[in-house]
Tab-separated table of C-alpha atoms and ligand atoms in Angstrom:
chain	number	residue	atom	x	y	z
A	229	UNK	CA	8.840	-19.545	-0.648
A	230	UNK	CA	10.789	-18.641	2.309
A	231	UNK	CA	9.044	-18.164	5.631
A	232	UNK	CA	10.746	-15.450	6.296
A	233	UNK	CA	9.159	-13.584	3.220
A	234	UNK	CA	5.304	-14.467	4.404
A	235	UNK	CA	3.522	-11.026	4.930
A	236	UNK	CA	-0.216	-12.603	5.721
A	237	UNK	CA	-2.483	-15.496	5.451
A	238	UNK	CA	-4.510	-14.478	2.260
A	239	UNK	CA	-7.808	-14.737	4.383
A	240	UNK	CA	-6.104	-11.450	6.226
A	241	UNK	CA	-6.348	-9.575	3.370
A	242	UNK	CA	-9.740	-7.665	3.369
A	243	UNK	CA	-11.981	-7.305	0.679
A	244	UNK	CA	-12.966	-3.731	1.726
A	245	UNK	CA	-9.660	-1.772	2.589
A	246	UNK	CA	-5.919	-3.323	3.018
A	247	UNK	CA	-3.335	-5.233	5.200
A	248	UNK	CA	-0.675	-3.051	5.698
A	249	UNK	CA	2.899	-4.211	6.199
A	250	UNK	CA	6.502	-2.736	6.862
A	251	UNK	CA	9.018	-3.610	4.362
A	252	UNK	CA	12.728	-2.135	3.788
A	253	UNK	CA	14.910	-1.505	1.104
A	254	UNK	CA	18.448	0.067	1.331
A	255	UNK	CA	18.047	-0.356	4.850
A	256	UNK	CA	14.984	2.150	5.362
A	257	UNK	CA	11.789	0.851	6.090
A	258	UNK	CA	8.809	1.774	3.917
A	259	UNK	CA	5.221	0.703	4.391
A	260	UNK	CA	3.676	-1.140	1.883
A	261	UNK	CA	-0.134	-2.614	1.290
A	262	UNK	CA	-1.672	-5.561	0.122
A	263	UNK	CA	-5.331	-4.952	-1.676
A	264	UNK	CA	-7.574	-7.829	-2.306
A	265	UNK	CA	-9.192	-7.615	-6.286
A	266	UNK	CA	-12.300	-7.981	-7.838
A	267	UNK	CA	-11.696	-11.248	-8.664
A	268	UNK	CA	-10.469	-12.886	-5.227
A	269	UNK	CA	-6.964	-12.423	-6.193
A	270	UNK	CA	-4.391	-10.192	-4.169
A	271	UNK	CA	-1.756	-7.016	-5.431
A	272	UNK	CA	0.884	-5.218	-3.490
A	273	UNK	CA	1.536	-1.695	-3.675
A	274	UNK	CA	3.555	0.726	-1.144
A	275	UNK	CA	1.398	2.767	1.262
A	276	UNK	CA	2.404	6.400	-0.139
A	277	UNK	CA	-0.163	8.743	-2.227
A	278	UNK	CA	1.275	9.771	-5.414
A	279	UNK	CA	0.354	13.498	-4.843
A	280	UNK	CA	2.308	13.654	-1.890
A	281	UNK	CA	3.974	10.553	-1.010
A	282	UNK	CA	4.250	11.229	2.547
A	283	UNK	CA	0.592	10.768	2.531
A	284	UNK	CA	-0.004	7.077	3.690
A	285	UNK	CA	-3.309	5.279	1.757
A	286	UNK	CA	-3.396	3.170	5.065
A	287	UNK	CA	-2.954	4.708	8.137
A	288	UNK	CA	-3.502	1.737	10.402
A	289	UNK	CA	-6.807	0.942	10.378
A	290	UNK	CA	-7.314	-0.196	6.490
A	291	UNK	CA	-7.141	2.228	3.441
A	292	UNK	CA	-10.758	3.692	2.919
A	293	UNK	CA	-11.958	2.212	-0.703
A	294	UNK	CA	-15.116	3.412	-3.031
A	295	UNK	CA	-16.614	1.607	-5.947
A	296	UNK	CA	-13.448	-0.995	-5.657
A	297	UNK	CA	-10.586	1.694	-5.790
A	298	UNK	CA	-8.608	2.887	-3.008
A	299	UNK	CA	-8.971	6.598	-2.122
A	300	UNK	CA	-6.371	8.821	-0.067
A	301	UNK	CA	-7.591	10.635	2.582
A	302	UNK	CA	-6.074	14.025	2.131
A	303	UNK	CA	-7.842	15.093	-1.797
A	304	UNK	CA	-9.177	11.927	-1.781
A	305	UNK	CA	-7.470	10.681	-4.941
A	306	UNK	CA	-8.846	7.151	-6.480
A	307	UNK	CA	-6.540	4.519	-6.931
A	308	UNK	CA	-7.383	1.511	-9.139
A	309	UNK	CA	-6.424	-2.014	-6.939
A	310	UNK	CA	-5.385	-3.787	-9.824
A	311	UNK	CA	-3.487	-1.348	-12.266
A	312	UNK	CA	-2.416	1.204	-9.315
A	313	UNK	CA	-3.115	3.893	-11.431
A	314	UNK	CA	-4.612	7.112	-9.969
A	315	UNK	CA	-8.039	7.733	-11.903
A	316	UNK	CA	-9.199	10.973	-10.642
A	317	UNK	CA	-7.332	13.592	-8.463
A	318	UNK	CA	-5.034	15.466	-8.470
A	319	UNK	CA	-2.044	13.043	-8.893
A	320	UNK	CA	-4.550	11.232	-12.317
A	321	UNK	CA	-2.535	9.166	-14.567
A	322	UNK	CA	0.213	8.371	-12.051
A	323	UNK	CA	0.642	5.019	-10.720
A	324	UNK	CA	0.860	3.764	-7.059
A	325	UNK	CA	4.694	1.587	-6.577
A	326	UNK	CA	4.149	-1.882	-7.079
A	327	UNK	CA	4.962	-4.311	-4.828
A	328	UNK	CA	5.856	-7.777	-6.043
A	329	UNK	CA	3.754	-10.827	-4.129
A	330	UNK	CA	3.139	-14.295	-4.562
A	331	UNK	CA	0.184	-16.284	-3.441
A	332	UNK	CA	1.177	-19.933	-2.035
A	333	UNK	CA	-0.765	-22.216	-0.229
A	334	UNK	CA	-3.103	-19.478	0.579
A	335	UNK	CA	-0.303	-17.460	2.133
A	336	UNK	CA	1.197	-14.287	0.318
A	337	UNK	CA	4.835	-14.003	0.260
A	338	UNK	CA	6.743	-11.034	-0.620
A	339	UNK	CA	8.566	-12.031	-4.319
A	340	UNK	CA	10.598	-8.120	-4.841
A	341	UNK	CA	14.085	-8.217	-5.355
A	342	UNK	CA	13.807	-4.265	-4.149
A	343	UNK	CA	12.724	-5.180	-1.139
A	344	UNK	CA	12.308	-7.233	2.192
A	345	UNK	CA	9.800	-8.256	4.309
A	346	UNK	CA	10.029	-6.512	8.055
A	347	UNK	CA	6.841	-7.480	9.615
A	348	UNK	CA	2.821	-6.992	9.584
A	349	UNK	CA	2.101	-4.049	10.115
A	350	UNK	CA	4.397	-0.939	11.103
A	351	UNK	CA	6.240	-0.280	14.513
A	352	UNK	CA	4.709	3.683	14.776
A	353	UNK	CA	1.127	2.893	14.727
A	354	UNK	CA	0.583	6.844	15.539
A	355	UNK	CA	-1.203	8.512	12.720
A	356	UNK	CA	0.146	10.249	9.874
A	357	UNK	CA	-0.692	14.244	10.497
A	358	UNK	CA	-1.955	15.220	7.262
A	359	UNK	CA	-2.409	18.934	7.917
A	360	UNK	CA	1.629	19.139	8.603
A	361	UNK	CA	3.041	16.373	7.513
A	362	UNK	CA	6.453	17.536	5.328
A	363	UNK	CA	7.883	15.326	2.119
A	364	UNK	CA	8.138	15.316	-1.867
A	365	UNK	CA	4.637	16.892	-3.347
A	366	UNK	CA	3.293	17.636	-6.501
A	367	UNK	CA	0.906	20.614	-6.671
A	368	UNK	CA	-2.580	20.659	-8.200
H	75	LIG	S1	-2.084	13.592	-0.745
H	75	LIG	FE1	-3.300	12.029	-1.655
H	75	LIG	S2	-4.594	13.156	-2.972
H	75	LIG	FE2	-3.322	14.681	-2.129
């Protein structure tokens, strides 16, 4: 793998929440998350709720998780790490975007031909406002 496509050592990815990284496609950035499983091993999905996918799952500080799924903070939605899919809320049955990794040498690289890899992290570390925060929603 290419250096330049190494999002994180896989030690950096927690058990308990996520590592959150910038990547961009078409030339617009998008945030994106890497989740560690059950089993040790590591998925990639981007950082947007499928109820309202302006809603980030990790808004700097690690995406809150219960009983091993992730759960958005706004109607706190469950997310399974593995599959993606949403298993209670009011987005259930829809699926969080994949995002394609590979684990080498116990560092994960980011293996999507949609995408490229920006940087750890994202460059606006200010919080998402959920109470006003405008963008593509589904109601429930
Ligand atoms: S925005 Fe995530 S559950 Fe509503």
């Amino acid at each position: 793998m290419e250096d330049d496509e190494r999002i994180a050592a896989v030690e950096d990815v927690p058990a308990d929440g996520s590592f959150l990284f910038t990547v961009s496609a078409d030339g617009e950035e998008r945030e994106a998350i890497l989740v560690r499983l059950s089993d040790g091993t590591i998925a990639g999905w981007l950082n947007y709720c499928m109820h309202w996918t302006d809603v980030a799952l990790d808004t700097g500080d690690g995406a809150p998780t219960r009983d091993g799924e992730l759960v958005c903070r706004k109607h706190a939605a469950t997310f399974e790490k593995d599959s993606g899919v949403c298993t209670h809320g009011p987005c259930e049955g829809a699926r969080l975007d994949p995002v394609e990794i590979v684990v080498e040498d116990g560092d994960v690289y980011l293996a999507d031909a949609d995408y490229e890899f920006v940087a750890a992290g994202v460059e606006d570390d200010d919080p998402v406002d959920l109470s006003t925060s405008p963008g593509s929603r589904i109601g429930f």
